[in-house]
Short mmCIF file of C-alpha atoms in Angstrom, two decimals:
data_model
loop_
_atom_site.label_atom_id
_atom_site.label_comp_id
_atom_site.label_asym_id
_atom_site.label_seq_id
_atom_site.Cartn_x
_atom_site.Cartn_y
_atom_site.Cartn_z
CA ASP A 136 -64.08 -61.81 49.46
CA ALA A 137 -66.55 -63.44 51.83
CA LYS A 138 -66.09 -62.29 55.57
CA THR A 139 -65.13 -64.77 58.65
CA THR A 140 -65.40 -64.27 62.31
CA GLN A 141 -62.96 -65.47 64.65
CA PRO A 142 -62.49 -65.28 68.31
CA ASN A 143 -59.53 -62.83 69.18
CA SER A 144 -57.53 -65.09 71.37
CA MET A 145 -57.64 -68.62 72.82
CA GLU A 146 -55.43 -70.35 75.36
CA SER A 147 -54.74 -74.26 75.55
CA ASN A 148 -52.93 -76.46 77.58
CA GLU A 149 -49.79 -78.40 76.01
CA GLU A 150 -50.40 -81.71 74.75
CA GLU A 151 -54.20 -81.28 74.99
CA PRO A 152 -56.67 -80.68 71.87
CA VAL A 153 -57.55 -77.21 70.61
CA HIS A 154 -60.51 -76.18 68.60
CA LEU A 155 -60.47 -73.11 66.83
CA PRO A 156 -63.71 -71.76 65.63
CA CYS A 157 -64.47 -69.78 62.23
CA ASN A 158 -68.01 -68.37 61.46
CA HIS A 159 -68.53 -67.60 57.70
CA SER A 160 -72.26 -67.24 57.32
CA THR A 161 -71.95 -65.70 54.06
CA ILE A 162 -69.87 -68.24 52.25
CA SER A 163 -70.96 -69.06 48.73
CA GLY A 164 -71.02 -72.41 46.98
CA THR A 165 -67.53 -72.09 45.27
CA ASP A 166 -65.52 -70.84 48.46
CA TYR A 167 -62.72 -73.09 49.98
CA ILE A 168 -62.20 -72.66 53.60
CA HIS A 169 -58.12 -72.24 54.01
CA TRP A 170 -56.64 -71.91 57.33
CA TYR A 171 -53.29 -70.34 57.51
CA ARG A 172 -51.00 -69.64 60.72
CA GLN A 173 -48.22 -67.06 61.52
CA LEU A 174 -45.90 -67.93 64.11
CA PRO A 175 -44.01 -65.37 65.72
CA SER A 176 -41.60 -63.39 63.61
CA GLN A 177 -42.39 -65.56 60.70
CA GLY A 178 -44.45 -65.32 57.34
CA PRO A 179 -47.91 -66.85 56.93
CA GLU A 180 -47.77 -70.75 56.81
CA TYR A 181 -50.60 -72.97 55.06
CA VAL A 182 -52.23 -75.23 57.28
CA ILE A 183 -55.32 -76.92 55.80
CA HIS A 184 -57.99 -76.30 53.50
CA GLY A 185 -61.89 -77.80 52.63
CA LEU A 186 -64.85 -77.35 50.53
CA THR A 187 -67.51 -79.61 52.26
CA SER A 188 -66.04 -82.89 53.87
CA ASN A 189 -63.94 -83.06 56.95
CA VAL A 190 -60.25 -83.09 56.09
CA ASN A 191 -57.12 -84.37 58.02
CA ASN A 192 -53.47 -83.96 57.46
CA ARG A 193 -50.23 -83.90 59.28
CA MET A 194 -50.83 -80.44 60.75
CA ALA A 195 -54.50 -80.75 61.76
CA SER A 196 -57.95 -81.37 60.94
CA LEU A 197 -60.78 -79.36 59.54
CA ALA A 198 -64.49 -80.21 60.64
CA ILE A 199 -66.70 -78.46 58.39
CA ALA A 200 -70.42 -77.64 59.42
CA GLU A 201 -72.91 -79.30 57.45
CA ASP A 202 -74.39 -75.99 56.08
CA ARG A 203 -70.69 -74.76 55.69
CA LYS A 204 -71.47 -71.38 57.65
CA SER A 205 -68.88 -72.35 60.15
CA SER A 206 -65.58 -74.32 60.59
CA THR A 207 -63.43 -75.49 63.10
CA LEU A 208 -59.59 -76.31 62.94
CA ILE A 209 -58.57 -78.96 65.29
CA LEU A 210 -55.11 -79.29 66.58
CA HIS A 211 -55.10 -82.84 68.23
CA ARG A 212 -52.39 -82.10 70.73
CA ALA A 213 -51.08 -78.59 70.97
CA THR A 214 -47.46 -78.02 71.64
CA LEU A 215 -45.41 -74.93 72.52
CA ARG A 216 -44.56 -74.64 68.63
CA ASP A 217 -48.21 -74.25 67.90
CA ALA A 218 -48.55 -71.06 69.64
CA ALA A 219 -49.30 -68.59 66.59
CA VAL A 220 -51.99 -66.55 65.23
CA TYR A 221 -54.26 -68.72 63.06
CA TYR A 222 -56.28 -67.20 60.13
CA CYS A 223 -59.53 -68.54 58.66
CA ILE A 224 -59.80 -67.31 54.97
CA LEU A 225 -62.37 -68.35 52.17
CA ARG A 226 -60.95 -68.81 48.68
CA ASP A 227 -63.04 -68.67 45.54
CA SER A 228 -62.21 -71.93 43.81
CA MET A 229 -63.27 -70.27 40.60
CA GLU A 230 -60.58 -67.97 40.26
CA TYR A 231 -57.04 -68.02 39.44
CA GLY A 232 -54.18 -66.45 41.78
CA ASN A 233 -56.62 -64.29 44.02
CA LYS A 234 -55.03 -62.80 47.07
CA LEU A 235 -55.22 -63.54 50.37
CA VAL A 236 -57.19 -61.34 52.68
CA PHE A 237 -56.07 -61.91 56.20
CA GLY A 238 -58.05 -60.73 59.09
CA SER A 239 -56.84 -60.24 62.90
CA GLY A 240 -57.19 -64.14 63.40
CA THR A 241 -57.01 -65.80 66.43
CA ILE A 242 -54.00 -65.64 68.93
CA LEU A 243 -53.30 -69.23 70.32
CA ARG A 244 -51.65 -69.47 73.53
CA VAL A 245 -50.18 -72.63 74.55
CA LYS A 246 -49.27 -73.13 78.18
CA SER A 247 -46.70 -75.78 79.53
CA GLU B 35 -39.31 -79.42 50.45
CA PRO B 36 -39.00 -76.40 48.25
CA GLU B 37 -39.43 -72.78 49.95
CA VAL B 38 -39.75 -69.26 49.01
CA THR B 39 -36.58 -67.24 49.89
CA GLN B 40 -36.27 -63.41 50.42
CA THR B 41 -33.27 -61.34 50.66
CA PRO B 42 -32.01 -59.42 52.75
CA SER B 43 -33.71 -60.45 55.97
CA HIS B 44 -33.42 -57.07 57.31
CA GLN B 45 -33.02 -53.78 55.96
CA VAL B 46 -32.22 -50.21 57.26
CA THR B 47 -32.51 -47.30 55.18
CA GLN B 48 -32.99 -43.38 55.43
CA MET B 49 -36.17 -41.63 54.32
CA GLY B 50 -36.19 -40.84 50.43
CA GLN B 51 -33.82 -43.67 49.59
CA GLU B 52 -34.65 -46.64 47.38
CA VAL B 53 -34.82 -50.03 48.42
CA ILE B 54 -35.13 -53.43 46.43
CA LEU B 55 -36.43 -56.31 48.34
CA ARG B 56 -35.74 -59.89 46.39
CA CYS B 57 -37.62 -62.97 46.53
CA VAL B 58 -37.08 -66.20 44.83
CA PRO B 59 -40.53 -67.98 44.29
CA ILE B 60 -40.87 -71.69 44.23
CA SER B 61 -39.64 -72.58 40.79
CA ASN B 62 -42.89 -73.94 39.11
CA HIS B 63 -45.07 -71.37 40.46
CA LEU B 64 -46.86 -68.94 38.05
CA TYR B 65 -48.31 -66.53 40.52
CA PHE B 66 -46.28 -64.20 42.78
CA TYR B 67 -47.51 -62.00 45.47
CA TRP B 68 -46.11 -59.18 47.85
CA TYR B 69 -47.62 -58.59 51.40
CA ARG B 70 -46.71 -56.44 54.11
CA GLN B 71 -47.19 -56.25 57.66
CA ILE B 72 -46.90 -53.20 59.76
CA LEU B 73 -45.82 -54.04 63.47
CA GLY B 74 -48.86 -55.52 65.64
CA GLN B 75 -51.07 -55.10 62.44
CA LYS B 76 -52.74 -57.34 59.73
CA VAL B 77 -50.93 -58.79 56.91
CA GLU B 78 -51.89 -56.85 53.91
CA PHE B 79 -51.90 -57.53 50.14
CA LEU B 80 -49.83 -55.25 47.87
CA VAL B 81 -49.65 -56.86 44.64
CA SER B 82 -49.95 -60.18 42.63
CA PHE B 83 -47.92 -60.60 39.45
CA TYR B 84 -48.56 -63.21 36.50
CA ASN B 85 -47.20 -63.87 33.34
CA ASN B 86 -44.85 -60.98 33.57
CA GLU B 87 -47.47 -58.30 34.50
CA ILE B 88 -49.47 -56.94 37.30
CA SER B 89 -52.66 -59.00 37.75
CA GLU B 90 -54.09 -57.06 41.12
CA LYS B 91 -52.89 -54.43 43.31
CA SER B 92 -54.10 -52.80 46.44
CA GLU B 93 -54.38 -49.16 47.24
CA ILE B 94 -51.30 -49.33 48.93
CA PHE B 95 -49.50 -50.23 45.82
CA ASP B 96 -49.02 -46.72 44.57
CA ASP B 97 -46.67 -45.39 42.23
CA GLN B 98 -43.62 -45.12 44.55
CA PHE B 99 -43.89 -49.20 44.11
CA SER B 100 -43.03 -51.34 41.19
CA VAL B 101 -42.49 -55.04 40.85
CA GLU B 102 -40.00 -57.05 38.30
CA ARG B 103 -39.37 -60.46 37.26
CA PRO B 104 -36.02 -59.47 36.02
CA ASP B 105 -34.93 -63.27 35.23
CA GLY B 106 -36.20 -66.65 35.57
CA SER B 107 -36.04 -66.99 39.16
CA ASN B 108 -36.33 -63.48 40.92
CA PHE B 109 -39.07 -61.54 41.76
CA THR B 110 -38.42 -57.86 43.16
CA LEU B 111 -40.40 -55.13 45.06
CA LYS B 112 -38.86 -51.85 44.53
CA ILE B 113 -39.71 -48.61 46.62
CA ARG B 114 -38.52 -45.38 44.93
CA SER B 115 -38.37 -42.94 47.82
CA THR B 116 -39.17 -44.60 51.08
CA LYS B 117 -41.30 -43.05 53.62
CA LEU B 118 -41.18 -43.47 57.50
CA GLU B 119 -44.68 -45.37 57.07
CA ASP B 120 -42.95 -47.98 54.59
CA SER B 121 -41.64 -49.45 57.83
CA ALA B 122 -43.08 -53.04 57.71
CA MET B 123 -42.31 -56.71 57.21
CA TYR B 124 -42.48 -57.62 53.67
CA PHE B 125 -43.66 -61.01 52.63
CA CYS B 126 -43.36 -62.81 49.34
CA ALA B 127 -45.42 -65.43 48.21
CA SER B 128 -46.03 -67.67 45.10
CA SER B 129 -48.63 -70.11 44.08
CA ARG B 130 -49.28 -72.57 41.38
CA GLY B 131 -51.79 -70.57 39.97
CA LEU B 132 -54.27 -73.01 39.01
CA ALA B 133 -57.85 -72.55 40.18
CA GLY B 134 -59.24 -74.75 42.86
CA GLY B 135 -58.39 -75.71 46.56
CA SER B 136 -54.88 -76.59 47.02
CA ARG B 137 -53.71 -75.47 43.84
CA GLU B 138 -54.16 -71.81 45.09
CA THR B 139 -52.13 -72.41 48.29
CA GLN B 140 -49.84 -69.61 48.80
CA TYR B 141 -46.42 -70.24 50.10
CA PHE B 142 -44.66 -67.44 52.17
CA GLY B 143 -41.14 -66.44 52.62
CA PRO B 144 -39.39 -65.56 55.77
CA GLY B 145 -39.89 -61.79 55.19
CA THR B 146 -37.63 -58.86 54.83
CA ARG B 147 -38.14 -56.40 57.88
CA LEU B 148 -37.65 -53.00 56.30
CA LEU B 149 -36.88 -50.03 58.88
CA VAL B 150 -36.96 -46.59 57.28
CA LEU B 151 -35.20 -43.75 59.40
#
């Protein structure tokens, strides 16, 4: 799996937007960019994924650079419940059932 | 919304004892996984399972580990002779198993916290 680089931690104020960056300079053409998060004492949870175009869902938005070497997860209004570790993971779209390789992720702290 | 369930939520065992961790994956999913997370460390892949056989396993998944799908709904992880270093949170996950994008989304259970004394 291609590697990703994320900041160790970030802090945000409640109700403000949060931009979580991820660098993946060795991404291949068939790699999807997936984001998962892990709330305290819980299992990882899917957030969003994309290939080339920016994506929105009820949880977040994903902005993908034109060269696909970086992406940004956007939480539009952070809440205390968004405090978690956020993982950026590349997944090969040509493979079936392949494992998730978790890095250290970004610890997001949300202040009230 | 369908979800992955795991039992028990907590398990305490003596070193050398056998433990079985149980999971019920989402019903129409074809791929099943076990991951573990030692306290304060990364989530680590253990094994994936498809069509009643192991499709991939990590170096962690040695001879003391085994997986089974004993019926149409359960997926189990057995640790034959537990060691102190097996103490961790064990997560089961499942995915639909079709290549590409969201069809490969993995859904995780809440985990079983295993403590080996």
